[in-house]
């Protein structure tokens, strides 16, 4: 995936937010949580409340694909 493989929901949210900020993606926190929420089926509040929950390899792969699209500044409305 990259220099690290986030293993939990919380780690992935932090990692993705950093990636989005580095590429100056608008609303990096929101983008990260919307992508992970879509992939896992969890509400945004559940993502925060269950930050230590493991992230499956399948969810990691799917979230990474969506993250790559967002890093190219594709609108969230087209991604989800």
PDB file of N, CA and C in Angstrom:
ATOM      1  N   UNK A   1       0.840  -1.188   0.000  1.00  0.00           N
ATOM      2  CA  UNK A   1       0.000   0.000   0.000  1.00  0.00           C
ATOM      3  C   UNK A   1       0.878   1.242   0.000  1.00  0.00           C
ATOM      4  N   UNK A   2       1.735   1.382   0.971  1.00  0.00           N
ATOM      5  CA  UNK A   2       2.639   2.531   1.034  1.00  0.00           C
ATOM      6  C   UNK A   2       3.704   2.253   2.069  1.00  0.00           C
ATOM      7  N   UNK A   3       4.249   3.335   2.644  1.00  0.00           N
ATOM      8  CA  UNK A   3       5.279   3.186   3.661  1.00  0.00           C
ATOM      9  C   UNK A   3       4.781   2.445   4.901  1.00  0.00           C
ATOM     10  N   UNK A   4       3.492   2.509   5.185  1.00  0.00           N
ATOM     11  CA  UNK A   4       2.898   1.737   6.280  1.00  0.00           C
ATOM     12  C   UNK A   4       1.581   1.154   5.809  1.00  0.00           C
ATOM     13  N   UNK A   5       1.172   0.100   6.440  1.00  0.00           N
ATOM     14  CA  UNK A   5      -0.146  -0.464   6.177  1.00  0.00           C
ATOM     15  C   UNK A   5      -0.989  -0.254   7.424  1.00  0.00           C
ATOM     16  N   UNK A   6      -1.897   0.709   7.391  1.00  0.00           N
ATOM     17  CA  UNK A   6      -2.737   0.957   8.566  1.00  0.00           C
ATOM     18  C   UNK A   6      -3.529  -0.301   8.923  1.00  0.00           C
ATOM     19  N   UNK A   7      -3.489  -0.685  10.178  1.00  0.00           N
ATOM     20  CA  UNK A   7      -4.122  -1.924  10.615  1.00  0.00           C
ATOM     21  C   UNK A   7      -5.485  -1.721  11.273  1.00  0.00           C
ATOM     22  N   UNK A   8      -5.785  -0.501  11.715  1.00  0.00           N
ATOM     23  CA  UNK A   8      -7.060  -0.240  12.387  1.00  0.00           C
ATOM     24  C   UNK A   8      -7.798   0.890  11.673  1.00  0.00           C
ATOM     25  N   UNK A   9      -9.068   1.034  12.020  1.00  0.00           N
ATOM     26  CA  UNK A   9      -9.862   2.119  11.438  1.00  0.00           C
ATOM     27  C   UNK A   9      -9.226   3.470  11.736  1.00  0.00           C
ATOM     28  N   UNK A  10      -8.831   3.677  12.980  1.00  0.00           N
ATOM     29  CA  UNK A  10      -8.235   4.948  13.383  1.00  0.00           C
ATOM     30  C   UNK A  10      -6.923   5.234  12.679  1.00  0.00           C
ATOM     31  N   UNK A  11      -6.077   4.215  12.549  1.00  0.00           N
ATOM     32  CA  UNK A  11      -4.806   4.398  11.848  1.00  0.00           C
ATOM     33  C   UNK A  11      -5.039   4.775  10.392  1.00  0.00           C
ATOM     34  N   UNK A  12      -6.013   4.114   9.759  1.00  0.00           N
ATOM     35  CA  UNK A  12      -6.282   4.414   8.354  1.00  0.00           C
ATOM     36  C   UNK A  12      -6.786   5.849   8.199  1.00  0.00           C
ATOM     37  N   UNK A  13      -7.670   6.283   9.088  1.00  0.00           N
ATOM     38  CA  UNK A  13      -8.188   7.650   9.009  1.00  0.00           C
ATOM     39  C   UNK A  13      -7.061   8.676   9.127  1.00  0.00           C
ATOM     40  N   UNK A  14      -6.159   8.470  10.070  1.00  0.00           N
ATOM     41  CA  UNK A  14      -5.029   9.397  10.242  1.00  0.00           C
ATOM     42  C   UNK A  14      -4.106   9.367   9.033  1.00  0.00           C
ATOM     43  N   UNK A  15      -3.798   8.176   8.559  1.00  0.00           N
ATOM     44  CA  UNK A  15      -2.912   8.006   7.412  1.00  0.00           C
ATOM     45  C   UNK A  15      -3.498   8.678   6.162  1.00  0.00           C
ATOM     46  N   UNK A  16      -4.774   8.411   5.878  1.00  0.00           N
ATOM     47  CA  UNK A  16      -5.423   8.979   4.698  1.00  0.00           C
ATOM     48  C   UNK A  16      -5.516  10.501   4.807  1.00  0.00           C
ATOM     49  N   UNK A  17      -5.828  11.004   5.985  1.00  0.00           N
ATOM     50  CA  UNK A  17      -5.909  12.453   6.184  1.00  0.00           C
ATOM     51  C   UNK A  17      -4.568  13.110   5.892  1.00  0.00           C
ATOM     52  N   UNK A  18      -3.481  12.499   6.357  1.00  0.00           N
ATOM     53  CA  UNK A  18      -2.138  13.041   6.058  1.00  0.00           C
ATOM     54  C   UNK A  18      -1.869  13.045   4.556  1.00  0.00           C
ATOM     55  N   UNK A  19      -2.246  11.965   3.886  1.00  0.00           N
ATOM     56  CA  UNK A  19      -2.058  11.886   2.428  1.00  0.00           C
ATOM     57  C   UNK A  19      -2.834  13.006   1.730  1.00  0.00           C
ATOM     58  N   UNK A  20      -4.081  13.204   2.127  1.00  0.00           N
ATOM     59  CA  UNK A  20      -4.910  14.234   1.508  1.00  0.00           C
ATOM     60  C   UNK A  20      -4.351  15.630   1.775  1.00  0.00           C
ATOM     61  N   UNK A  21      -3.898  15.878   2.987  1.00  0.00           N
ATOM     62  CA  UNK A  21      -3.315  17.189   3.301  1.00  0.00           C
ATOM     63  C   UNK A  21      -2.070  17.446   2.459  1.00  0.00           C
ATOM     64  N   UNK A  22      -1.246  16.429   2.286  1.00  0.00           N
ATOM     65  CA  UNK A  22      -0.013  16.574   1.509  1.00  0.00           C
ATOM     66  C   UNK A  22      -0.303  16.940   0.057  1.00  0.00           C
ATOM     67  N   UNK A  23      -1.429  16.467  -0.464  1.00  0.00           N
ATOM     68  CA  UNK A  23      -1.819  16.764  -1.849  1.00  0.00           C
ATOM     69  C   UNK A  23      -2.811  17.925  -1.929  1.00  0.00           C
ATOM     70  N   UNK A  24      -3.036  18.588  -0.802  1.00  0.00           N
ATOM     71  CA  UNK A  24      -3.940  19.733  -0.715  1.00  0.00           C
ATOM     72  C   UNK A  24      -5.347  19.409  -1.214  1.00  0.00           C
ATOM     73  N   UNK A  25      -5.820  18.238  -0.814  1.00  0.00           N
ATOM     74  CA  UNK A  25      -7.186  17.836  -1.129  1.00  0.00           C
ATOM     75  C   UNK A  25      -8.119  18.578  -0.181  1.00  0.00           C
ATOM     76  N   UNK A  26      -9.194  19.106  -0.734  1.00  0.00           N
ATOM     77  CA  UNK A  26     -10.167  19.840   0.077  1.00  0.00           C
ATOM     78  C   UNK A  26     -10.830  18.900   1.086  1.00  0.00           C
ATOM     79  N   UNK A  27     -11.028  19.369   2.296  1.00  0.00           N
ATOM     80  CA  UNK A  27     -11.682  18.627   3.386  1.00  0.00           C
ATOM     81  C   UNK A  27     -11.043  17.250   3.605  1.00  0.00           C
ATOM     82  N   UNK A  28      -9.772  17.227   3.974  1.00  0.00           N
ATOM     83  CA  UNK A  28      -9.079  15.932   4.107  1.00  0.00           C
ATOM     84  C   UNK A  28      -9.690  15.001   5.151  1.00  0.00           C
ATOM     85  N   UNK A  29     -10.103  15.529   6.306  1.00  0.00           N
ATOM     86  CA  UNK A  29     -10.709  14.684   7.346  1.00  0.00           C
ATOM     87  C   UNK A  29     -12.026  14.082   6.864  1.00  0.00           C
ATOM     88  N   UNK A  30     -12.840  14.914   6.260  1.00  0.00           N
ATOM     89  CA  UNK A  30     -14.135  14.456   5.764  1.00  0.00           C
ATOM     90  C   UNK A  30     -13.958  13.440   4.642  1.00  0.00           C
ATOM     91  N   UNK A  31     -13.043  13.707   3.730  1.00  0.00           N
ATOM     92  CA  UNK A  31     -12.794  12.772   2.628  1.00  0.00           C
ATOM     93  C   UNK A  31     -12.394  11.403   3.153  1.00  0.00           C
ATOM     94  N   UNK A  32     -11.481  11.375   4.112  1.00  0.00           N
ATOM     95  CA  UNK A  32     -11.016  10.104   4.676  1.00  0.00           C
ATOM     96  C   UNK A  32     -12.158   9.349   5.342  1.00  0.00           C
ATOM     97  N   UNK A  33     -12.941  10.046   6.141  1.00  0.00           N
ATOM     98  CA  UNK A  33     -14.014   9.353   6.861  1.00  0.00           C
ATOM     99  C   UNK A  33     -15.134   8.906   5.924  1.00  0.00           C
ATOM    100  N   UNK A  34     -15.440   9.680   4.900  1.00  0.00           N
ATOM    101  CA  UNK A  34     -16.475   9.268   3.952  1.00  0.00           C
ATOM    102  C   UNK A  34     -16.053   8.027   3.174  1.00  0.00           C
ATOM    103  N   UNK A  35     -14.799   7.981   2.762  1.00  0.00           N
ATOM    104  CA  UNK A  35     -14.301   6.812   2.030  1.00  0.00           C
ATOM    105  C   UNK A  35     -14.358   5.573   2.916  1.00  0.00           C
ATOM    106  N   UNK A  36     -13.838   5.679   4.120  1.00  0.00           N
ATOM    107  CA  UNK A  36     -13.810   4.511   4.996  1.00  0.00           C
ATOM    108  C   UNK A  36     -15.217   4.097   5.417  1.00  0.00           C
ATOM    109  N   UNK A  37     -16.085   5.052   5.596  1.00  0.00           N
ATOM    110  CA  UNK A  37     -17.472   4.751   5.929  1.00  0.00           C
ATOM    111  C   UNK A  37     -18.142   3.985   4.791  1.00  0.00           C
ATOM    112  N   UNK A  38     -17.895   4.414   3.565  1.00  0.00           N
ATOM    113  CA  UNK A  38     -18.472   3.749   2.397  1.00  0.00           C
ATOM    114  C   UNK A  38     -17.963   2.310   2.277  1.00  0.00           C
ATOM    115  N   UNK A  39     -16.682   2.132   2.483  1.00  0.00           N
ATOM    116  CA  UNK A  39     -16.060   0.814   2.329  1.00  0.00           C
ATOM    117  C   UNK A  39     -16.499  -0.159   3.423  1.00  0.00           C
ATOM    118  N   UNK A  40     -16.559   0.313   4.655  1.00  0.00           N
ATOM    119  CA  UNK A  40     -16.868  -0.579   5.781  1.00  0.00           C
ATOM    120  C   UNK A  40     -18.358  -0.701   6.071  1.00  0.00           C
ATOM    121  N   UNK A  41     -19.126   0.295   5.647  1.00  0.00           N
ATOM    122  CA  UNK A  41     -20.544   0.318   5.987  1.00  0.00           C
ATOM    123  C   UNK A  41     -20.805   0.892   7.370  1.00  0.00           C
ATOM    124  N   UNK A  42     -19.754   1.372   8.041  1.00  0.00           N
ATOM    125  CA  UNK A  42     -19.888   1.970   9.366  1.00  0.00           C
ATOM    126  C   UNK A  42     -20.229   3.449   9.229  1.00  0.00           C
ATOM    127  N   UNK A  43     -20.998   3.965  10.179  1.00  0.00           N
ATOM    128  CA  UNK A  43     -21.249   5.406  10.210  1.00  0.00           C
ATOM    129  C   UNK A  43     -19.947   6.116  10.565  1.00  0.00           C
ATOM    130  N   UNK A  44     -19.886   7.399  10.264  1.00  0.00           N
ATOM    131  CA  UNK A  44     -18.684   8.170  10.594  1.00  0.00           C
ATOM    132  C   UNK A  44     -18.453   8.184  12.103  1.00  0.00           C
ATOM    133  N   UNK A  45     -19.520   8.241  12.890  1.00  0.00           N
ATOM    134  CA  UNK A  45     -19.345   8.234  14.347  1.00  0.00           C
ATOM    135  C   UNK A  45     -18.838   6.877  14.834  1.00  0.00           C
ATOM    136  N   UNK A  46     -19.255   5.795  14.208  1.00  0.00           N
ATOM    137  CA  UNK A  46     -18.761   4.470  14.595  1.00  0.00           C
ATOM    138  C   UNK A  46     -17.277   4.335  14.255  1.00  0.00           C
ATOM    139  N   UNK A  47     -16.838   4.933  13.161  1.00  0.00           N
ATOM    140  CA  UNK A  47     -15.416   4.892  12.813  1.00  0.00           C
ATOM    141  C   UNK A  47     -14.576   5.493  13.933  1.00  0.00           C
ATOM    142  N   UNK A  48     -15.068   6.579  14.504  1.00  0.00           N
ATOM    143  CA  UNK A  48     -14.340   7.244  15.587  1.00  0.00           C
ATOM    144  C   UNK A  48     -14.446   6.428  16.877  1.00  0.00           C
ATOM    145  N   UNK A  49     -15.636   5.959  17.167  1.00  0.00           N
ATOM    146  CA  UNK A  49     -15.855   5.211  18.400  1.00  0.00           C
ATOM    147  C   UNK A  49     -15.163   3.855  18.439  1.00  0.00           C
ATOM    148  N   UNK A  50     -14.933   3.292  17.267  1.00  0.00           N
ATOM    149  CA  UNK A  50     -14.291   1.980  17.175  1.00  0.00           C
ATOM    150  C   UNK A  50     -12.958   2.090  16.439  1.00  0.00           C
ATOM    151  N   UNK A  51     -12.204   3.130  16.766  1.00  0.00           N
ATOM    152  CA  UNK A  51     -10.941   3.417  16.073  1.00  0.00           C
ATOM    153  C   UNK A  51      -9.936   2.276  16.170  1.00  0.00           C
ATOM    154  N   UNK A  52     -10.023   1.466  17.222  1.00  0.00           N
ATOM    155  CA  UNK A  52      -9.075   0.352  17.399  1.00  0.00           C
ATOM    156  C   UNK A  52      -9.525  -0.929  16.693  1.00  0.00           C
ATOM    157  N   UNK A  53     -10.683  -0.873  16.049  1.00  0.00           N
ATOM    158  CA  UNK A  53     -11.199  -2.036  15.319  1.00  0.00           C
ATOM    159  C   UNK A  53     -10.266  -2.364  14.149  1.00  0.00           C
ATOM    160  N   UNK A  54      -9.906  -3.633  13.968  1.00  0.00           N
ATOM    161  CA  UNK A  54      -9.029  -3.998  12.850  1.00  0.00           C
ATOM    162  C   UNK A  54      -9.683  -3.707  11.501  1.00  0.00           C
ATOM    163  N   UNK A  55      -8.859  -3.345  10.550  1.00  0.00           N
ATOM    164  CA  UNK A  55      -9.311  -3.085   9.185  1.00  0.00           C
ATOM    165  C   UNK A  55      -8.896  -4.275   8.331  1.00  0.00           C
ATOM    166  N   UNK A  56      -9.872  -4.950   7.732  1.00  0.00           N
ATOM    167  CA  UNK A  56      -9.563  -6.148   6.944  1.00  0.00           C
ATOM    168  C   UNK A  56      -8.749  -5.783   5.709  1.00  0.00           C
ATOM    169  N   UNK A  57      -8.051  -6.757   5.177  1.00  0.00           N
ATOM    170  CA  UNK A  57      -7.241  -6.545   3.974  1.00  0.00           C
ATOM    171  C   UNK A  57      -8.123  -6.122   2.802  1.00  0.00           C
ATOM    172  N   UNK A  58      -9.310  -6.719   2.699  1.00  0.00           N
ATOM    173  CA  UNK A  58     -10.235  -6.353   1.627  1.00  0.00           C
ATOM    174  C   UNK A  58     -10.666  -4.896   1.751  1.00  0.00           C
ATOM    175  N   UNK A  59     -11.004  -4.473   2.958  1.00  0.00           N
ATOM    176  CA  UNK A  59     -11.394  -3.075   3.178  1.00  0.00           C
ATOM    177  C   UNK A  59     -10.222  -2.140   2.912  1.00  0.00           C
ATOM    178  N   UNK A  60      -9.019  -2.533   3.310  1.00  0.00           N
ATOM    179  CA  UNK A  60      -7.835  -1.715   3.031  1.00  0.00           C
ATOM    180  C   UNK A  60      -7.665  -1.513   1.533  1.00  0.00           C
ATOM    181  N   UNK A  61      -7.768  -2.596   0.784  1.00  0.00           N
ATOM    182  CA  UNK A  61      -7.577  -2.521  -0.666  1.00  0.00           C
ATOM    183  C   UNK A  61      -8.630  -1.639  -1.328  1.00  0.00           C
ATOM    184  N   UNK A  62      -9.884  -1.826  -0.939  1.00  0.00           N
ATOM    185  CA  UNK A  62     -10.958  -1.026  -1.535  1.00  0.00           C
ATOM    186  C   UNK A  62     -10.823   0.447  -1.165  1.00  0.00           C
ATOM    187  N   UNK A  63     -10.497   0.714   0.100  1.00  0.00           N
ATOM    188  CA  UNK A  63     -10.329   2.103   0.540  1.00  0.00           C
ATOM    189  C   UNK A  63      -9.151   2.754  -0.174  1.00  0.00           C
ATOM    190  N   UNK A  64      -8.085   2.000  -0.372  1.00  0.00           N
ATOM    191  CA  UNK A  64      -6.903   2.534  -1.049  1.00  0.00           C
ATOM    192  C   UNK A  64      -7.231   2.940  -2.488  1.00  0.00           C
ATOM    193  N   UNK A  65      -8.029   2.141  -3.181  1.00  0.00           N
ATOM    194  CA  UNK A  65      -8.428   2.484  -4.554  1.00  0.00           C
ATOM    195  C   UNK A  65      -9.207   3.797  -4.587  1.00  0.00           C
ATOM    196  N   UNK A  66     -10.122   3.967  -3.646  1.00  0.00           N
ATOM    197  CA  UNK A  66     -10.895   5.210  -3.583  1.00  0.00           C
ATOM    198  C   UNK A  66     -10.011   6.379  -3.175  1.00  0.00           C
ATOM    199  N   UNK A  67      -9.083   6.139  -2.261  1.00  0.00           N
ATOM    200  CA  UNK A  67      -8.148   7.177  -1.834  1.00  0.00           C
ATOM    201  C   UNK A  67      -7.339   7.691  -3.026  1.00  0.00           C
ATOM    202  N   UNK A  68      -6.887   6.786  -3.876  1.00  0.00           N
ATOM    203  CA  UNK A  68      -6.096   7.187  -5.039  1.00  0.00           C
ATOM    204  C   UNK A  68      -6.895   8.113  -5.960  1.00  0.00           C
ATOM    205  N   UNK A  69      -8.158   7.820  -6.128  1.00  0.00           N
ATOM    206  CA  UNK A  69      -9.002   8.686  -6.956  1.00  0.00           C
ATOM    207  C   UNK A  69      -9.129  10.066  -6.328  1.00  0.00           C
ATOM    208  N   UNK A  70      -9.324  10.104  -5.015  1.00  0.00           N
ATOM    209  CA  UNK A  70      -9.474  11.391  -4.319  1.00  0.00           C
ATOM    210  C   UNK A  70      -8.177  12.181  -4.347  1.00  0.00           C
ATOM    211  N   UNK A  71      -7.032  11.492  -4.281  1.00  0.00           N
ATOM    212  CA  UNK A  71      -5.741  12.183  -4.356  1.00  0.00           C
ATOM    213  C   UNK A  71      -5.548  12.881  -5.699  1.00  0.00           C
ATOM    214  N   UNK A  72      -6.278  12.418  -6.714  1.00  0.00           N
ATOM    215  CA  UNK A  72      -6.248  13.082  -8.032  1.00  0.00           C
ATOM    216  C   UNK A  72      -7.305  14.190  -8.104  1.00  0.00           C
ATOM    217  N   UNK A  73      -7.855  14.536  -6.933  1.00  0.00           N
ATOM    218  CA  UNK A  73      -8.839  15.618  -6.783  1.00  0.00           C
ATOM    219  C   UNK A  73     -10.165  15.318  -7.480  1.00  0.00           C
ATOM    220  N   UNK A  74     -10.471  14.049  -7.639  1.00  0.00           N
ATOM    221  CA  UNK A  74     -11.775  13.674  -8.162  1.00  0.00           C
ATOM    222  C   UNK A  74     -12.816  14.007  -7.092  1.00  0.00           C
ATOM    223  N   UNK A  75     -13.938  14.615  -7.469  1.00  0.00           N
ATOM    224  CA  UNK A  75     -14.956  14.973  -6.471  1.00  0.00           C
ATOM    225  C   UNK A  75     -15.508  13.737  -5.751  1.00  0.00           C
ATOM    226  N   UNK A  76     -15.770  13.897  -4.466  1.00  0.00           N
ATOM    227  CA  UNK A  76     -16.312  12.798  -3.671  1.00  0.00           C
ATOM    228  C   UNK A  76     -17.626  12.287  -4.250  1.00  0.00           C
ATOM    229  N   UNK A  77     -18.413  13.163  -4.844  1.00  0.00           N
ATOM    230  CA  UNK A  77     -19.690  12.751  -5.423  1.00  0.00           C
ATOM    231  C   UNK A  77     -19.499  11.732  -6.545  1.00  0.00           C
ATOM    232  N   UNK A  78     -18.366  11.761  -7.221  1.00  0.00           N
ATOM    233  CA  UNK A  78     -18.087  10.798  -8.284  1.00  0.00           C
ATOM    234  C   UNK A  78     -17.486   9.511  -7.728  1.00  0.00           C
ATOM    235  N   UNK A  79     -16.831   9.607  -6.600  1.00  0.00           N
ATOM    236  CA  UNK A  79     -16.138   8.460  -6.013  1.00  0.00           C
ATOM    237  C   UNK A  79     -17.104   7.527  -5.293  1.00  0.00           C
ATOM    238  N   UNK A  80     -18.057   8.105  -4.569  1.00  0.00           N
ATOM    239  CA  UNK A  80     -18.968   7.277  -3.756  1.00  0.00           C
ATOM    240  C   UNK A  80     -20.248   6.959  -4.483  1.00  0.00           C
TER     241      UNK A  80
END
